[in-house]
């Protein structure tokens, strides 16, 4: 495995067509988590013509015309969670807001049964373990459970479609082309995997940075939606909790800073190194990736962060961290640099 660091080379390779996401292009037998076929055909694991057609069929559900409906789902979820937080004292924002918010939003948009959202979250969690070699059985069990859960929801939506994403994908057409059953299952799986853990870490990191460094400025902008959103977007670029892009496989021998990486070897692009590299100052961030694999749900993730930040600040006129950031416990994940706790204190 090769780890590639630095803003210039990471951003270049993210968009380079020579870098394939398809495991079939590995020359070293890479299998990853050895997903069953019905989960393996997701956007994170395919490339070329197959990736273009699946992404085209899937992307319309996330297009700007659907943003108002998505925003309503986000606002309803955040409002309910924030209303349930204590009025004063120590506020556990991690278990009260950051962790339950993404499953609730993604679950609602996908059309997952509300009483089974915890099952989806529990099934997804082992896939972010630091050392998967020690948890292989648990991961395989989770994958099987996720497959059954998603396939069950798709079957229900075929019989009784609604206005959710899965129903939309069932109807998606490009001429005579449509998504296969495995592609449907894999697409829902990828949205769940990408939309749970990553967004939890992103919301927590932005809230912490907001309260510590931008509290007064943010409160002055609360009534200006455009300026407040811009401030939060800047903070998203600053905290950038995702450590690595998903592995890639070069389709030809690749030279990086004088080193040759052979065709088909496993390459990990370090997003965090790009974020920390002084060469990236003042240049576009890579929080949601770049190029053809740019996160399909980036706007939805940003929407959740902006809405959570706004409603927390409105509820709590005074909010302070209870400990230095360096003392936070971290989530046991190689993929994200995420807090395992986020408790603030408030007084009225």
XYZ file of C-alpha atoms in Angstrom:
348
model
C 0.000 0.000 0.000
C 1.230 3.477 -0.872
C 0.242 6.610 1.078
C 0.412 9.805 -0.978
C 0.614 13.144 0.837
C 0.697 16.847 0.021
C -1.915 19.229 -1.384
C -0.701 19.454 -4.983
C -0.271 15.753 -5.691
C -3.356 14.651 -3.726
C -5.659 17.105 -5.507
C -4.161 16.180 -8.880
C -4.565 12.451 -8.397
C -8.116 12.761 -7.041
C -9.176 14.046 -10.461
C -6.781 11.981 -12.585
C -8.594 9.373 -14.754
C -5.563 7.081 -14.390
C -6.568 6.511 -10.747
C -9.295 3.853 -10.741
C -11.601 3.086 -7.808
C -12.518 -0.335 -9.217
C -11.057 -3.278 -7.280
C -10.853 -5.206 -10.566
C -7.947 -2.892 -11.483
C -5.865 -4.076 -8.518
C -2.851 -6.189 -9.515
C -2.134 -7.283 -5.926
C -5.389 -9.080 -5.118
C -6.924 -6.256 -3.078
C -10.328 -7.288 -1.707
C -11.016 -4.692 0.988
C -13.917 -5.774 3.159
C -14.861 -8.454 0.624
C -18.380 -7.116 0.163
C -21.125 -9.366 -1.194
C -21.979 -8.547 -4.843
C -25.190 -6.751 -3.880
C -23.174 -4.222 -1.843
C -20.002 -4.173 -3.910
C -21.408 -2.432 -6.990
C -21.608 0.924 -5.218
C -20.272 4.246 -6.485
C -17.200 3.998 -4.255
C -16.065 0.742 -5.880
C -16.729 1.287 -9.587
C -15.261 3.492 -12.280
C -15.296 4.247 -15.988
C -18.502 3.817 -17.975
C -20.229 1.881 -15.198
C -19.557 4.661 -12.689
C -20.774 7.338 -15.106
C -24.099 5.604 -15.793
C -24.852 4.755 -12.142
C -23.898 8.224 -10.933
C -26.006 9.858 -13.649
C -29.055 7.805 -12.657
C -28.448 8.441 -8.940
C -27.441 12.095 -8.966
C -30.788 13.604 -9.954
C -32.179 12.768 -6.509
C -29.519 15.073 -4.977
C -29.864 17.857 -7.570
C -30.712 21.475 -6.529
C -34.455 21.190 -7.344
C -34.688 18.640 -4.511
C -32.777 20.748 -1.984
C -35.848 22.485 -0.494
C -37.396 19.119 0.368
C -34.081 17.911 1.806
C -33.740 21.108 3.823
C -37.156 20.557 5.380
C -36.160 17.050 6.474
C -32.910 18.390 7.941
C -34.607 21.257 9.756
C -37.273 18.985 11.237
C -34.654 16.511 12.477
C -32.360 19.170 13.956
C -35.252 21.017 15.582
C -36.537 17.878 17.280
C -33.094 16.924 18.575
C -32.158 20.428 19.752
C -35.530 20.881 21.478
C -34.813 17.701 23.472
C -31.452 19.015 24.762
C -31.335 20.397 28.344
C -31.989 24.112 28.721
C -28.913 24.689 30.888
C -25.990 22.942 32.531
C -23.773 20.449 30.676
C -25.036 19.703 27.160
C -23.990 16.391 25.575
C -24.020 17.459 21.950
C -22.481 14.203 20.726
C -25.162 11.751 21.883
C -27.911 14.371 21.782
C -27.295 15.785 18.304
C -24.170 14.808 16.336
C -24.658 11.024 16.423
C -28.440 10.724 15.945
C -28.763 13.484 13.319
C -27.206 11.831 10.196
C -29.055 8.497 10.590
C -32.312 10.353 11.088
C -31.781 12.554 8.003
C -30.438 9.801 5.724
C -32.995 7.334 7.052
C -35.887 9.696 6.372
C -34.648 10.615 2.887
C -34.077 6.984 1.933
C -37.456 6.008 3.323
C -36.054 3.678 6.007
C -38.554 2.760 8.744
C -38.019 5.129 11.665
C -38.265 2.354 14.231
C -35.336 0.560 12.546
C -32.869 3.431 12.190
C -30.842 2.199 15.159
C -30.415 -1.144 13.379
C -28.936 0.605 10.343
C -26.597 2.678 12.505
C -25.438 -0.373 14.476
C -24.849 -2.331 11.263
C -22.753 0.489 9.798
C -20.559 1.160 12.853
C -18.142 -1.847 12.654
C -17.119 -0.896 9.119
C -15.127 2.043 10.542
C -13.082 -0.024 12.999
C -9.393 0.856 13.291
C -8.194 -2.746 13.031
C -10.566 -4.748 10.868
C -8.297 -7.808 11.078
C -9.468 -8.273 14.657
C -13.130 -7.749 13.832
C -13.582 -9.657 10.601
C -16.491 -11.759 11.868
C -18.314 -8.721 13.247
C -17.896 -6.861 9.963
C -19.162 -9.765 7.881
C -22.148 -10.072 10.207
C -22.827 -6.343 9.850
C -22.563 -6.542 6.063
C -25.064 -9.386 5.971
C -27.413 -7.470 8.241
C -27.090 -4.316 6.156
C -27.785 -6.257 2.969
C -30.982 -7.736 4.407
C -32.150 -4.392 5.825
C -31.613 -2.472 2.578
C -33.036 -5.214 0.353
C -36.116 -5.351 2.571
C -36.748 -1.615 2.264
C -36.328 -1.734 -1.529
C -38.871 -4.547 -1.743
C -41.295 -2.491 0.339
C -40.797 0.566 -1.889
C -41.438 -1.486 -5.036
C -44.813 -2.466 -3.598
C -45.627 0.952 -2.121
C -43.431 3.763 -3.539
C -43.216 7.147 -1.856
C -41.302 10.405 -2.299
C -38.053 9.058 -0.823
C -34.700 8.504 -2.552
C -35.127 4.761 -2.982
C -38.506 5.253 -4.666
C -36.907 7.914 -6.878
C -34.093 5.542 -7.882
C -36.595 2.798 -8.654
C -38.149 5.155 -11.197
C -34.896 6.663 -12.507
C -34.407 6.201 -16.247
C -31.869 7.229 -18.875
C -33.641 6.169 -22.042
C -34.150 2.448 -21.530
C -31.406 2.273 -18.913
C -32.283 1.852 -15.254
C -30.581 0.734 -12.047
C -30.308 -2.999 -11.440
C -31.320 -4.568 -8.134
C -27.685 -4.856 -7.006
C -27.015 -1.262 -8.038
C -30.030 -0.065 -6.061
C -28.913 -1.931 -2.949
C -25.316 -0.769 -3.354
C -26.382 2.828 -3.875
C -28.432 2.902 -0.674
C -25.548 1.180 1.136
C -23.024 3.799 -0.057
C -25.294 6.671 1.027
C -25.669 5.108 4.483
C -21.927 4.457 4.886
C -20.919 7.878 3.569
C -23.668 9.793 5.336
C -23.467 8.431 8.887
C -19.951 8.459 10.370
C -18.488 11.221 8.221
C -21.283 13.670 8.914
C -21.271 12.924 12.651
C -17.570 13.842 12.762
C -18.109 16.903 10.582
C -20.990 18.326 12.649
C -19.074 17.785 15.908
C -15.846 19.324 14.621
C -17.593 22.405 13.237
C -19.650 22.961 16.407
C -16.519 22.748 18.545
C -14.527 25.117 16.338
C -17.480 27.480 16.071
C -17.882 27.830 19.843
C -14.143 28.060 20.510
C -13.050 30.432 17.755
C -16.022 31.996 15.940
C -18.736 32.323 18.585
C -19.223 36.095 18.519
C -18.846 36.390 14.740
C -21.319 33.565 14.119
C -23.947 35.050 16.430
C -23.747 38.364 14.592
C -24.529 36.544 11.339
C -27.429 34.402 12.572
C -30.018 36.504 10.753
C -28.051 36.546 7.510
C -28.524 33.114 5.982
C -26.032 33.600 3.166
C -23.222 34.988 5.334
C -23.784 32.475 8.126
C -23.697 29.606 5.622
C -20.474 30.990 4.148
C -18.892 31.103 7.616
C -19.865 27.489 8.276
C -18.566 26.422 4.868
C -15.226 28.024 5.727
C -15.177 26.130 9.022
C -15.931 22.865 7.205
C -12.810 23.480 5.125
C -10.783 24.221 8.245
C -11.739 21.195 10.353
C -11.783 18.650 7.473
C -12.226 15.487 9.580
C -11.863 12.868 6.815
C -8.317 11.484 6.861
C -8.152 9.562 3.588
C -9.886 9.213 0.258
C -10.990 5.699 -0.600
C -8.152 3.620 -2.097
C -7.307 3.901 -5.776
C -5.471 1.683 -8.276
C -3.352 3.351 -10.994
C -4.091 2.038 -14.484
C -0.443 2.574 -15.443
C 2.838 2.964 -13.586
C 2.620 6.243 -11.699
C 5.449 8.598 -10.752
C 4.916 10.635 -7.595
C 7.714 12.954 -6.466
C 10.344 10.801 -8.138
C 8.948 7.508 -6.820
C 7.355 4.999 -9.203
C 4.180 3.292 -7.974
C 3.517 0.177 -10.087
C 0.269 -0.246 -12.004
C -2.526 -1.708 -9.899
C -0.908 -1.197 -6.503
C -3.135 0.132 -3.725
C -2.819 3.914 -3.324
C -4.309 5.898 -0.429
C -4.562 9.663 -0.919
C -4.202 11.519 2.377
C -6.858 14.231 2.456
C -5.708 15.297 5.911
C -2.171 15.935 4.694
C -3.601 18.056 1.861
C -5.653 19.956 4.433
C -2.609 20.568 6.685
C -0.192 21.381 3.843
C 0.693 25.126 3.734
C 0.580 24.829 -0.072
C -3.206 24.500 0.211
C -3.780 27.786 2.051
C -6.272 29.924 0.151
C -6.981 27.141 -2.360
C -10.092 24.943 -2.669
C -10.383 22.310 0.058
C -10.891 18.591 -0.546
C -13.328 17.896 2.301
C -15.748 16.186 -0.091
C -13.149 14.986 -2.576
C -12.648 16.189 -6.141
C -13.350 15.076 -9.676
C -15.712 12.319 -10.754
C -15.881 10.801 -7.251
C -16.794 14.081 -5.539
C -19.247 13.248 -2.745
C -22.738 13.004 -4.224
C -24.263 14.071 -0.895
C -21.960 17.041 -0.181
C -24.771 19.605 -0.258
C -26.852 17.492 2.120
C -23.937 17.135 4.557
C -23.286 20.869 4.489
C -26.988 21.523 5.038
C -26.919 19.445 8.223
C -23.882 21.286 9.589
C -25.302 24.755 8.866
C -28.706 23.929 10.346
C -27.266 22.279 13.467
C -24.939 25.209 14.105
C -27.687 27.772 13.671
C -30.218 26.051 15.926
C -27.683 25.330 18.681
C -26.565 28.970 18.777
C -30.168 30.200 18.800
C -31.093 27.938 21.724
C -28.010 28.754 23.786
C -27.078 32.470 24.020
C -24.026 31.421 26.044
C -22.134 28.220 25.315
C -18.626 27.164 26.387
C -16.500 24.012 26.026
C -15.862 22.142 29.276
C -12.318 21.019 28.384
C -9.482 21.765 25.932
C -9.946 20.158 22.537
C -6.718 18.173 22.982
C -8.352 16.295 25.872
C -11.281 14.947 23.851
C -11.494 11.212 23.360
C -11.328 10.367 19.653
C -13.528 7.986 17.705
C -11.833 4.617 17.007
C -11.665 5.138 13.255
C -8.769 5.279 10.816
C -10.969 6.992 8.258
C -11.942 10.125 10.174
C -10.307 12.325 12.781
C -13.478 12.541 14.832
C -14.343 13.333 18.423
C -15.949 10.629 20.555
C -17.358 13.277 22.882
C -18.606 16.842 22.655
C -19.971 18.340 25.848
C -20.523 22.064 26.299
C -21.865 23.997 29.250
C -24.394 26.809 29.286
C -26.029 29.156 31.732
C -29.018 31.445 31.338
